PDB file of C-alpha atoms and ligand atoms in Angstrom:
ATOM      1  CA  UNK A   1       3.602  21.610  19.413  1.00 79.00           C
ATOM      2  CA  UNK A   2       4.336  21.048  16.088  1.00 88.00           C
ATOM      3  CA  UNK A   3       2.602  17.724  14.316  1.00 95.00           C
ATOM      4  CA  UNK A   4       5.103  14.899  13.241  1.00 96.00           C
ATOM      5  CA  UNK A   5       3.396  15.023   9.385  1.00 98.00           C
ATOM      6  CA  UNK A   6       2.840  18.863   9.628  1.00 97.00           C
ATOM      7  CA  UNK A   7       3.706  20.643   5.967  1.00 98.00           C
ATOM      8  CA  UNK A   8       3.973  16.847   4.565  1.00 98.00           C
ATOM      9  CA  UNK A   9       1.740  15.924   1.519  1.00 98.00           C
ATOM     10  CA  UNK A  10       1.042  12.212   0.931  1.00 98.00           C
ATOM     11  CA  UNK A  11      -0.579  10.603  -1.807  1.00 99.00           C
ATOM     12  CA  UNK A  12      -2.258   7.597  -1.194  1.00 99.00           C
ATOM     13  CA  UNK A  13      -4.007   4.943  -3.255  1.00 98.00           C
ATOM     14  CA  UNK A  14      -6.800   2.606  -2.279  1.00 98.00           C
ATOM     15  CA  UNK A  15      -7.748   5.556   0.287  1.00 98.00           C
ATOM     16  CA  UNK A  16     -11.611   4.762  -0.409  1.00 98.00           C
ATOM     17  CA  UNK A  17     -10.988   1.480   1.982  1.00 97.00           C
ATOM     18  CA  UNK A  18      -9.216  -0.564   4.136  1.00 97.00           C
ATOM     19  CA  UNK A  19      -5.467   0.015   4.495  1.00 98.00           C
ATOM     20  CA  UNK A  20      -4.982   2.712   2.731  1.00 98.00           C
ATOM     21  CA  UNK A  21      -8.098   4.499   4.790  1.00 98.00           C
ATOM     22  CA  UNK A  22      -6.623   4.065   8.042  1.00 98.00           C
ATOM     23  CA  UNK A  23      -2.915   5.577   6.494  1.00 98.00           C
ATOM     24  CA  UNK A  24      -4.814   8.619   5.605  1.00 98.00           C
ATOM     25  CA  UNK A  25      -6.929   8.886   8.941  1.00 98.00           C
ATOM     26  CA  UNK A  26      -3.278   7.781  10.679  1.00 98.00           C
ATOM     27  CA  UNK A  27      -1.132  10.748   8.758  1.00 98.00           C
ATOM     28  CA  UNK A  28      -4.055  13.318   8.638  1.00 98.00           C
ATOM     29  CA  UNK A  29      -4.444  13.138  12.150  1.00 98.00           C
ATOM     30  CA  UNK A  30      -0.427  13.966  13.025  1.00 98.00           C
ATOM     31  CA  UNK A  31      -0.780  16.777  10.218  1.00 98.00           C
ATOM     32  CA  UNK A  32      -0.446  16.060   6.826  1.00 98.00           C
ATOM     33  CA  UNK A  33      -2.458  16.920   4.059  1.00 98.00           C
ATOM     34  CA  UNK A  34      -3.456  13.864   1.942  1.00 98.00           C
ATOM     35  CA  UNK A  35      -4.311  13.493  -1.957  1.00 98.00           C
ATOM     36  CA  UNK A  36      -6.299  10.105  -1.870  1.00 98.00           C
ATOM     37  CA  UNK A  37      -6.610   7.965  -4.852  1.00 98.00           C
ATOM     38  CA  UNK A  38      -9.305   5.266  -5.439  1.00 98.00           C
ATOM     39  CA  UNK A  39     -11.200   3.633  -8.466  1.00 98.00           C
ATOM     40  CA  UNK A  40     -14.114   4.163  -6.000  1.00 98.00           C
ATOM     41  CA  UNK A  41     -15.449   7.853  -6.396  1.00 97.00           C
ATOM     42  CA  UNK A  42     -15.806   7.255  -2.388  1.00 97.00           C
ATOM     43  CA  UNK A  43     -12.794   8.977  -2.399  1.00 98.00           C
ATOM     44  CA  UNK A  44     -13.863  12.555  -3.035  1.00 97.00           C
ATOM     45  CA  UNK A  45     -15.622  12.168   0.100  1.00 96.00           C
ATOM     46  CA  UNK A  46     -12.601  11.009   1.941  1.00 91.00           C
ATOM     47  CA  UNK A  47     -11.421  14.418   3.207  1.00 92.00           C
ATOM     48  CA  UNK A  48     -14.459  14.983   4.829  1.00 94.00           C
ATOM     49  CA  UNK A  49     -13.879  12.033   7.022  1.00 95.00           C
ATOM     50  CA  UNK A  50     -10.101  13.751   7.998  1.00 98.00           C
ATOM     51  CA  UNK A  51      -8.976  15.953  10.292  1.00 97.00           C
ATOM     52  CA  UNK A  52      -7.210  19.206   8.917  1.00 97.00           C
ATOM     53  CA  UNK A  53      -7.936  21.472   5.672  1.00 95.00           C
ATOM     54  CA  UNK A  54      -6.490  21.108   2.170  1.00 97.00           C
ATOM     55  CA  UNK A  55      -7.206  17.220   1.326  1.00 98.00           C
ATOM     56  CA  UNK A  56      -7.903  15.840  -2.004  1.00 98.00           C
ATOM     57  CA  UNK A  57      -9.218  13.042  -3.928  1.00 98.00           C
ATOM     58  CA  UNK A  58      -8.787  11.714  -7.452  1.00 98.00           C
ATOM     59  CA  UNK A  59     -10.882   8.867  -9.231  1.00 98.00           C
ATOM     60  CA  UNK A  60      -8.532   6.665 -11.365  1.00 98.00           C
ATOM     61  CA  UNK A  61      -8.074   3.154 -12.092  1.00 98.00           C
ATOM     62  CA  UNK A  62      -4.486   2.127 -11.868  1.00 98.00           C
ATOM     63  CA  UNK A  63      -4.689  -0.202 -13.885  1.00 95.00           C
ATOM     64  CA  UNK A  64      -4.502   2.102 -16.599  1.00 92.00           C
ATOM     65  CA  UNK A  65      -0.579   2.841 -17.227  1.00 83.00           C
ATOM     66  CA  UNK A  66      -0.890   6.331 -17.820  1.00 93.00           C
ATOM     67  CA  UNK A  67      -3.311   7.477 -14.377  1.00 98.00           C
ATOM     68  CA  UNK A  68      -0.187   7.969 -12.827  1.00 98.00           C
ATOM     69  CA  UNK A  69       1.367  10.293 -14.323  1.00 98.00           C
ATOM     70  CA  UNK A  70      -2.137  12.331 -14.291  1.00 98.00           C
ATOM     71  CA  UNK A  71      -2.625  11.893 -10.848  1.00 98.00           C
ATOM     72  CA  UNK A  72       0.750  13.315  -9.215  1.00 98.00           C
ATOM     73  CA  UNK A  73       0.447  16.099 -11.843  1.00 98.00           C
ATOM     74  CA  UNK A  74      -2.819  16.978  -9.977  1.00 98.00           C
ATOM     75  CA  UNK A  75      -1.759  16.462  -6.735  1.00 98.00           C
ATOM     76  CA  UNK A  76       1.288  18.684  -7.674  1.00 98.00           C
ATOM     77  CA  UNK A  77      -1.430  21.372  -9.183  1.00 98.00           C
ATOM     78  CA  UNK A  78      -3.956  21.146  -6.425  1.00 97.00           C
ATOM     79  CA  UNK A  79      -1.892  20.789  -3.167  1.00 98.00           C
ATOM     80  CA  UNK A  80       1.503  20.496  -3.947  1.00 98.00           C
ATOM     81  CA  UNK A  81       4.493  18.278  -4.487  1.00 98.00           C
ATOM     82  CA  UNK A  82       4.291  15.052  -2.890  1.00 98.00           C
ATOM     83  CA  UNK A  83       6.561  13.997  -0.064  1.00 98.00           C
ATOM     84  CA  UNK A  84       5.265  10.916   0.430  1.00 99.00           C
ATOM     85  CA  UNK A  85       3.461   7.858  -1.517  1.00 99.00           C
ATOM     86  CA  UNK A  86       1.580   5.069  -0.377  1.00 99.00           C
ATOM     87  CA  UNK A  87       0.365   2.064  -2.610  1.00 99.00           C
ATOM     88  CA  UNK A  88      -2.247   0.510  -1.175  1.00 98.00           C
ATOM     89  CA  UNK A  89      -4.761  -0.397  -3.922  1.00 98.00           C
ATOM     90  CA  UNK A  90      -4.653  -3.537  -4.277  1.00 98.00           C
ATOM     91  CA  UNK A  91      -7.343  -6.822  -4.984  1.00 98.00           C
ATOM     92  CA  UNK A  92      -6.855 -10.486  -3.844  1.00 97.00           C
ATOM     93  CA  UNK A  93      -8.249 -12.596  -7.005  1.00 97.00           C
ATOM     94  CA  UNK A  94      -7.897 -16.565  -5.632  1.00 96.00           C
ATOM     95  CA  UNK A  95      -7.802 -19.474  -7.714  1.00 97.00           C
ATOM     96  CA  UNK A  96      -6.395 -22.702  -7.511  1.00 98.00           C
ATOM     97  CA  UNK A  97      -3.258 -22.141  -9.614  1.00 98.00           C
ATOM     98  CA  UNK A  98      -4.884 -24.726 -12.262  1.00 98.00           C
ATOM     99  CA  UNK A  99      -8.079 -22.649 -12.990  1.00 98.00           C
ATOM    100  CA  UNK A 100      -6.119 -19.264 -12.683  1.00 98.00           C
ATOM    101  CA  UNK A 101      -7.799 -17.643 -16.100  1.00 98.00           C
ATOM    102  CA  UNK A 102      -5.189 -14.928 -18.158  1.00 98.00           C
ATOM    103  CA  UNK A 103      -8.150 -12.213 -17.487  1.00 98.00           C
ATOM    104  CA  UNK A 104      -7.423 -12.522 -13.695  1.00 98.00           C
ATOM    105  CA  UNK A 105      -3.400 -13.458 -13.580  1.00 98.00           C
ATOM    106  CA  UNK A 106      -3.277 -10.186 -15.891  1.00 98.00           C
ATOM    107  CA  UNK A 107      -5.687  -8.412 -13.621  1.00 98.00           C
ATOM    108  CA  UNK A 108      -3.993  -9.137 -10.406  1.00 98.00           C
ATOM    109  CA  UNK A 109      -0.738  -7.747 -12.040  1.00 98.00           C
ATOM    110  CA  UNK A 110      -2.279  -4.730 -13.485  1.00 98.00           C
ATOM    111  CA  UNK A 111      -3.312  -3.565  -9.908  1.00 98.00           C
ATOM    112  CA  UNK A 112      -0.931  -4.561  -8.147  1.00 98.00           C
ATOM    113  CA  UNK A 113       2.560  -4.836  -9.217  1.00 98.00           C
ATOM    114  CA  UNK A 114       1.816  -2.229 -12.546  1.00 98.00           C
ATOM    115  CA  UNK A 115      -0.504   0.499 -10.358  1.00 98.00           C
ATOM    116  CA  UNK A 116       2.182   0.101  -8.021  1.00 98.00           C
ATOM    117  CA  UNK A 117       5.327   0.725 -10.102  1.00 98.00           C
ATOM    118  CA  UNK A 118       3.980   3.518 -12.552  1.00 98.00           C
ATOM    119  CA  UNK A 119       2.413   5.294  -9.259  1.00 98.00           C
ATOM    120  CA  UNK A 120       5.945   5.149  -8.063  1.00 98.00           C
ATOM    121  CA  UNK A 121       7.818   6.120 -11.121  1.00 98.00           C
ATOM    122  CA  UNK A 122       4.917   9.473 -11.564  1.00 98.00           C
ATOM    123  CA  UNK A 123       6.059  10.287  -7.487  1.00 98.00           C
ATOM    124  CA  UNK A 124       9.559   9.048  -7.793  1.00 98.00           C
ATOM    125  CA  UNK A 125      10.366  11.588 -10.900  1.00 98.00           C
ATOM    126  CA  UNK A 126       9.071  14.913  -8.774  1.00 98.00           C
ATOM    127  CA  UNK A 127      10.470  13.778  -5.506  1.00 98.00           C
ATOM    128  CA  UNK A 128      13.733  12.797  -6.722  1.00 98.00           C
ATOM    129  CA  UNK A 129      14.026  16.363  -8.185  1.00 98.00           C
ATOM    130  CA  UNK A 130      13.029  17.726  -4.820  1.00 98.00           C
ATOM    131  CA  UNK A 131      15.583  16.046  -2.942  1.00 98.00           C
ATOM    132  CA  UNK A 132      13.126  14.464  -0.789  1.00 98.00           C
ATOM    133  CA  UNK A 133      10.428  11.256  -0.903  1.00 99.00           C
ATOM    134  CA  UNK A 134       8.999   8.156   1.336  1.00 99.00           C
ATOM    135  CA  UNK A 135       7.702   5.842  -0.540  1.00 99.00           C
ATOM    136  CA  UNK A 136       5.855   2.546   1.154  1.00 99.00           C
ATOM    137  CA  UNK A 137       4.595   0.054  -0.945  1.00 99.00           C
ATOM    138  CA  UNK A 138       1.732  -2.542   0.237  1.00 98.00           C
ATOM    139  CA  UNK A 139       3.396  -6.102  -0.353  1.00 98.00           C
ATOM    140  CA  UNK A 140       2.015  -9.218   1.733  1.00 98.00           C
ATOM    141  CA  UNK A 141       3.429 -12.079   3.914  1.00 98.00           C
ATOM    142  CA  UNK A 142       2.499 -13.236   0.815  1.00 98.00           C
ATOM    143  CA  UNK A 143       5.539 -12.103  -0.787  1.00 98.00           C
ATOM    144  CA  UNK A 144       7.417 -14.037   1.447  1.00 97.00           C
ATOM    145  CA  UNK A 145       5.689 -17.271   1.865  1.00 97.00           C
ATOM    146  CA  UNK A 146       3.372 -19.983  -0.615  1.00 96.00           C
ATOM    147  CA  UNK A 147      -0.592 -19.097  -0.017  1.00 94.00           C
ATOM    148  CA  UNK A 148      -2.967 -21.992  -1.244  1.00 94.00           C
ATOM    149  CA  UNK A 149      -4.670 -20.256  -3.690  1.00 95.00           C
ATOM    150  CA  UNK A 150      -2.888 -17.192  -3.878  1.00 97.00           C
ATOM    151  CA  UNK A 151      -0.502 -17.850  -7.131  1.00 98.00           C
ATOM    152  CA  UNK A 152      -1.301 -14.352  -8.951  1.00 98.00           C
ATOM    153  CA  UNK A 153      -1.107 -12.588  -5.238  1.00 98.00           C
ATOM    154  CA  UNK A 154       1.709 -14.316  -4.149  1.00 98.00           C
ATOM    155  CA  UNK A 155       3.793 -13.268  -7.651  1.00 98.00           C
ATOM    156  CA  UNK A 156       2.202  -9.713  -7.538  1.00 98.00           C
ATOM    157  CA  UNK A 157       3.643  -9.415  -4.196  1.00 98.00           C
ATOM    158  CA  UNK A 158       7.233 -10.647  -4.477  1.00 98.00           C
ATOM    159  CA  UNK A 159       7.218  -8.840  -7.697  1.00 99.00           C
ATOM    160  CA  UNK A 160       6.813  -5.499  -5.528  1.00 99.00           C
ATOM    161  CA  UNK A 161       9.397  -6.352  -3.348  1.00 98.00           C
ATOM    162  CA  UNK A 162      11.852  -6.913  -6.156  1.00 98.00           C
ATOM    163  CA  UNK A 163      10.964  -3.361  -7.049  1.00 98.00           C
ATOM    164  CA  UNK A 164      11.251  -1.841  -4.395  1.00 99.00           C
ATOM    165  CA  UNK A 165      14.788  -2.780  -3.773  1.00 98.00           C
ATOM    166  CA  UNK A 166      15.575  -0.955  -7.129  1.00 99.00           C
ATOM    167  CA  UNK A 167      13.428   1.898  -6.600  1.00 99.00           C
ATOM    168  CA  UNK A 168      15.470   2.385  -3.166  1.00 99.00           C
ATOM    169  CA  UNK A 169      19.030   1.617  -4.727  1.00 98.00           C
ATOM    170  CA  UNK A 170      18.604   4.001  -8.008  1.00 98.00           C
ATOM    171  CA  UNK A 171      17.190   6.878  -5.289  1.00 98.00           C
ATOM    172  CA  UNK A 172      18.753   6.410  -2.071  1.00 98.00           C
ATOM    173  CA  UNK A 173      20.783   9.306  -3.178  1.00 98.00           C
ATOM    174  CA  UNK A 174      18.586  11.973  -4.050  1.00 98.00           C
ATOM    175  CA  UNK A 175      16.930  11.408  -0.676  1.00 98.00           C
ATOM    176  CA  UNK A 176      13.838   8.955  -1.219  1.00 99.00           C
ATOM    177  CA  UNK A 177      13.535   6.142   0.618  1.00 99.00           C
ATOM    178  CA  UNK A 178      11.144   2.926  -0.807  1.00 99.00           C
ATOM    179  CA  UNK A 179      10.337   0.246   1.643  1.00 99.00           C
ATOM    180  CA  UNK A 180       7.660  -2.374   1.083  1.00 99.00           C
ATOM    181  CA  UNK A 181       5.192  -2.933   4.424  1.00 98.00           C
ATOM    182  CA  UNK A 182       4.220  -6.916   4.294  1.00 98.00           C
ATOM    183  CA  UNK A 183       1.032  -7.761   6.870  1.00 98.00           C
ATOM    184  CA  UNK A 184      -0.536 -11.160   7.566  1.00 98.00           C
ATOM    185  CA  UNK A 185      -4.112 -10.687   7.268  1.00 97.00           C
ATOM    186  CA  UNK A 186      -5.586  -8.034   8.115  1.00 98.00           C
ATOM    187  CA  UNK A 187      -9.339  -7.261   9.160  1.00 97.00           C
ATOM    188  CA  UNK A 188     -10.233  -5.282   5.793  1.00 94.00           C
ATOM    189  CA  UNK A 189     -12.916  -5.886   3.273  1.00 90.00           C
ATOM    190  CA  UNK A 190     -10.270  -7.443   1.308  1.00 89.00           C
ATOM    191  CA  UNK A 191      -9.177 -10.048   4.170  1.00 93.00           C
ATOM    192  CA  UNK A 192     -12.342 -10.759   5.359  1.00 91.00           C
ATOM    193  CA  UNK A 193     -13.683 -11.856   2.025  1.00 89.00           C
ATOM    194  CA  UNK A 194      -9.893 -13.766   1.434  1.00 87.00           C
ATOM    195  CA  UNK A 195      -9.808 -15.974   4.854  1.00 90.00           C
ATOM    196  CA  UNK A 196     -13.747 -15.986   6.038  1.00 90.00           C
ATOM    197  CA  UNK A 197     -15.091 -18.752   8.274  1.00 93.00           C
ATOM    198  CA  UNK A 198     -12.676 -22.002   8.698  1.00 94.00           C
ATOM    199  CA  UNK A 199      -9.833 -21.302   7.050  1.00 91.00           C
ATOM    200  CA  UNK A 200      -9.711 -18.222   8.478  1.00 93.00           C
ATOM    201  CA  UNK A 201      -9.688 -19.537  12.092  1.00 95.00           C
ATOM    202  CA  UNK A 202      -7.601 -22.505  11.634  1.00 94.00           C
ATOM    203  CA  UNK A 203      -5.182 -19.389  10.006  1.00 93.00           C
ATOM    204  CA  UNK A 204      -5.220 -17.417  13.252  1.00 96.00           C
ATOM    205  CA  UNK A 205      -4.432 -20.043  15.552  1.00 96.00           C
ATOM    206  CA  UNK A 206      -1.658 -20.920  13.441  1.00 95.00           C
ATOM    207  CA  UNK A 207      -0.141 -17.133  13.899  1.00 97.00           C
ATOM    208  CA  UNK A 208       1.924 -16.855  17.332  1.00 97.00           C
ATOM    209  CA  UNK A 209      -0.365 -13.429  18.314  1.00 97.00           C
ATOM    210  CA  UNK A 210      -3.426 -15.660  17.740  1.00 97.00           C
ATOM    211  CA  UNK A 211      -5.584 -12.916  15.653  1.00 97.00           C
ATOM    212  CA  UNK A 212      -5.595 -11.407  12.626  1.00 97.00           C
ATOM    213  CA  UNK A 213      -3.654  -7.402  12.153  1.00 98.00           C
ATOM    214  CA  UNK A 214      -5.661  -4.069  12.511  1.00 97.00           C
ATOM    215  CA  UNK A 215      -5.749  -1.289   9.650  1.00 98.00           C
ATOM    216  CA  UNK A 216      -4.659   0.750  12.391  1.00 98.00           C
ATOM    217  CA  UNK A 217      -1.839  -1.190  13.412  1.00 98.00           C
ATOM    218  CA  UNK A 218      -0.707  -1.282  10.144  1.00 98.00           C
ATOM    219  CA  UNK A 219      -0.797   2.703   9.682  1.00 98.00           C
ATOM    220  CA  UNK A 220       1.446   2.547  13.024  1.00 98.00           C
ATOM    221  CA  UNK A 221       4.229   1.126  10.843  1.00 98.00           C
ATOM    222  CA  UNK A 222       3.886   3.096   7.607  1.00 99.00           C
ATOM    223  CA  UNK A 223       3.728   6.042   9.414  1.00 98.00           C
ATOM    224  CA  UNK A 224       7.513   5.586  11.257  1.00 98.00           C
ATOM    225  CA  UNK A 225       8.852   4.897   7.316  1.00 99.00           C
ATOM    226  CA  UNK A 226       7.300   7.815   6.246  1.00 99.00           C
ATOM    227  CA  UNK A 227       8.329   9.935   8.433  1.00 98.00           C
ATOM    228  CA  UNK A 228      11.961  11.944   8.489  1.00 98.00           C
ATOM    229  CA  UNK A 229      12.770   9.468  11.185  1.00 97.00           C
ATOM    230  CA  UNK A 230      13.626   6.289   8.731  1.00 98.00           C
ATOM    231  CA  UNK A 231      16.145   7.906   6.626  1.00 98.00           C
ATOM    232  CA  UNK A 232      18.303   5.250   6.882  1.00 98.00           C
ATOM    233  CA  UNK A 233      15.619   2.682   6.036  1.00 98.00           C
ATOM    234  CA  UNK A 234      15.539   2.009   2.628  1.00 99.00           C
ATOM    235  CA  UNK A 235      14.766  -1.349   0.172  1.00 98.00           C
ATOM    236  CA  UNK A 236      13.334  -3.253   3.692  1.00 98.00           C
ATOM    237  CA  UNK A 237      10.423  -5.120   3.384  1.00 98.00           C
ATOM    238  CA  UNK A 238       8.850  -5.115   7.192  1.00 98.00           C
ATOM    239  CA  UNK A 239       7.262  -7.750   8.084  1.00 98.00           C
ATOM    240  CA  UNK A 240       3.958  -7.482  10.192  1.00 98.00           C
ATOM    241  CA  UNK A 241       2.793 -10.967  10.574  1.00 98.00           C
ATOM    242  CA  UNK A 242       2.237 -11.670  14.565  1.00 98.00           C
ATOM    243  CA  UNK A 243       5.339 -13.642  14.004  1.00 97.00           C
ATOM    244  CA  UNK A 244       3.927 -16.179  11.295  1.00 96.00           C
ATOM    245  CA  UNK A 245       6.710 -16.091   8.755  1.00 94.00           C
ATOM    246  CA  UNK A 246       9.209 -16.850  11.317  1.00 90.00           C
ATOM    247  CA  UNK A 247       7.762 -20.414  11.675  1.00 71.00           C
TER     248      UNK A 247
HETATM  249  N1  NAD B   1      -6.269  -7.042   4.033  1.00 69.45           N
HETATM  250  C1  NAD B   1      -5.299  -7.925   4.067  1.00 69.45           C
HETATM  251  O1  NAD B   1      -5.425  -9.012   4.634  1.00 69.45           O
HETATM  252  C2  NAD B   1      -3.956  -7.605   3.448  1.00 69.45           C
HETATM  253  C3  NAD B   1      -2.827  -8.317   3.877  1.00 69.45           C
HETATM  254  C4  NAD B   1      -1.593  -8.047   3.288  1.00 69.45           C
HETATM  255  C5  NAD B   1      -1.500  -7.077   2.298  1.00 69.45           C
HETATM  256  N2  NAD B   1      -2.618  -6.395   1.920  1.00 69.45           N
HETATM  257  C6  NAD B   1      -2.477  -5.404   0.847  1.00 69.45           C
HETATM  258  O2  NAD B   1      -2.813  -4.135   1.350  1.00 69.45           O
HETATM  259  C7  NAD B   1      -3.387  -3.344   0.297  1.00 69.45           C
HETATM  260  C8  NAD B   1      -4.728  -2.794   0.770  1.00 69.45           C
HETATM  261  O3  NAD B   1      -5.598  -3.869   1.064  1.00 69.45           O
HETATM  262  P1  NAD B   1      -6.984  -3.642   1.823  1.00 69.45           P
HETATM  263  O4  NAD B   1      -7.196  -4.834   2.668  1.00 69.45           O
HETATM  264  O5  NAD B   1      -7.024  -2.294   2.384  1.00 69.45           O
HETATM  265  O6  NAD B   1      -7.980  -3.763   0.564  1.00 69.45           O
HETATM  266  P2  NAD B   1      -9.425  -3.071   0.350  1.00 69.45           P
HETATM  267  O7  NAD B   1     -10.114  -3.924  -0.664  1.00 69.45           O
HETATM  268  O8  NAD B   1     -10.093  -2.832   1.651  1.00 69.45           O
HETATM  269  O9  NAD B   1      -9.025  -1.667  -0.303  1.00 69.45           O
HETATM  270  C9  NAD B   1      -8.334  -1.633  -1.528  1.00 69.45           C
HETATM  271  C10 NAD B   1      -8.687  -0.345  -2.238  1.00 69.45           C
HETATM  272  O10 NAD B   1      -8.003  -0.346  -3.507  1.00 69.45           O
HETATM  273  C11 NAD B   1      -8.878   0.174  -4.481  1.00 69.45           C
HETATM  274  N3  NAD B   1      -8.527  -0.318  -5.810  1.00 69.45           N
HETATM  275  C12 NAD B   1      -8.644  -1.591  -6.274  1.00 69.45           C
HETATM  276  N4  NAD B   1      -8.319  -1.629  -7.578  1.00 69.45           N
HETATM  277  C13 NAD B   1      -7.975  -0.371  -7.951  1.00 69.45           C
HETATM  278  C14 NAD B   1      -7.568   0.225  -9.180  1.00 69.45           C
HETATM  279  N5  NAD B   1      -7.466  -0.494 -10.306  1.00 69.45           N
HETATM  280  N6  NAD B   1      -7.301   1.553  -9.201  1.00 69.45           N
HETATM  281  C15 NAD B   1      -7.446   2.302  -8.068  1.00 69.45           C
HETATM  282  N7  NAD B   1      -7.844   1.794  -6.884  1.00 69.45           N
HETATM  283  C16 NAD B   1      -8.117   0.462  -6.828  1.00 69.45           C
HETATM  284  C17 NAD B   1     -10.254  -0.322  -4.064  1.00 69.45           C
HETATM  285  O11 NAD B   1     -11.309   0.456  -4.648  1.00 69.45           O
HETATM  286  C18 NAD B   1     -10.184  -0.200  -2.557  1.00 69.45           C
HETATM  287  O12 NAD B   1     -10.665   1.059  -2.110  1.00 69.45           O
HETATM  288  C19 NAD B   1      -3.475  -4.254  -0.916  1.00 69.45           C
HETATM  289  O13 NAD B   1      -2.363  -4.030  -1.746  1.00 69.45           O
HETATM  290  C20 NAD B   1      -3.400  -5.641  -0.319  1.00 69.45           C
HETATM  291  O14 NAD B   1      -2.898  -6.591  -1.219  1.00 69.45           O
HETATM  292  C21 NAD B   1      -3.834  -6.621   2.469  1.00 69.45           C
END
């Protein structure tokens, strides 16, 4: 029987880790072939640790405006043109909003509203020639809601929503979708070291499900936007929260 990702190439960043890690396990396991991209040089391993042939992985540091354009030439040199794009680097710098330093409110935008945008503009320009693209963006119930600490992440993250309703609007036509995916915490390196010890347990029981979200449960809902299922669902920005933002 035929896999629901077989033929489909997906680049993903942050794939040395976390979120983006379980995507690539998630998609590689229903058939695609993945091009994973990571500051971390982890991520030449990464295809070892997939099932199927063909995978790939690319050092850069998307912070750097112009690593996106090299990296979906690559991936269109070494595997092929992309079909789908997932933006899951991403860092969590918190500081009261007093103490926030320019270094790190510039930092937190350079990863992850910039990386995010010019990794989407690189993909958007090939797949909107091809007719075809899913792109998924990783936002935050932080893009939806105030965070103590979070000022930087919080702006970062409503900031990718925002484009990601353009990004869906200008190519809606040409056949790529762009959806943003926005999870409460979830059990990464990145949300353990964000909500450790009290605050993260007075955080849980404050979320209706009582816990905190899996990577894996997480790769359950990018994989149904990236797939040729949700071609009608475009410029969304899913919540998975375990109902917290609905308080
Ligand atoms: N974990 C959570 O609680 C949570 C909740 C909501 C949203 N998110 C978002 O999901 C995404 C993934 O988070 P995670 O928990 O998997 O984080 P993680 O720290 O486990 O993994 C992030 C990956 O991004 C890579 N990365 C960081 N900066 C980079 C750069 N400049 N260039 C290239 N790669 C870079 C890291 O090396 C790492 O492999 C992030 O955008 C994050 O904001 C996470």
């Amino acid at each position: 029987m035929k896999a629901l990702f077989d033929g489909k190439i997906a680049v993903i960043t942050g794939a040395a880790n976390g979120i983006g890690n379980a995507v690539a396990q998630y998609l590689a396991a229903r058939g695609a072939t993945i091009v994973g991209v990571d500051l971390s040089d982890a991520v030449l391993q990464v295809g070892e640790t997939l099932e199927g042939d063909g995978h790939h992985g690319i050092v850069a540091d998307l912070t750097d405006a112009s690593a996106a354009e090299r990296v979906i030439a690559e991936a269109v040199d070494k595997v092929g043109t992309p079909h789908i794009l997932v933006n899951s680097a991403g860092i969590a710098l918190l500081d009261p909003a007093l103490d926030v330093t320019v270094e790190r409110w510039q930092k937190t935008l350079d990863v992850n509203l910039s990386g995010t945008f010019f990794m989407a503009k690189a993909a958007g320009a090939v797949m909107t020639k091809a007719g075809y693209g899913r792109i998924i963006n990783l936002a935050s119930q932080a893009s939806v809601i105030g965070l103590d600490q979070h000022v930087a992440y919080c702006a970062s993250k409503a900031a990718v929503v925002g484009l990601t309703r353009v990004l869906a609007m200008e190519w809606a036509r040409a056949g790529v979708t762009v959806n943003a995916v926005s999870p409460t915490v979830v059990e990464t390196a990145l949300g353990k070291a964000a909500w450790a010890g009290e605050k993260g347990e007075k955080a849980k029981r404050e979320i209706p499900v009582g816990r905190f979200a899996q990577p894996e449960e997480v790769a359950a809902m990018i994989a149904y936007l990236a797939s040729d299922d949700a071609a009608m669902v475009t410029g969304s920005n899913m919540l998975l929260d375990g109902g917290y933002t609905m308080i």
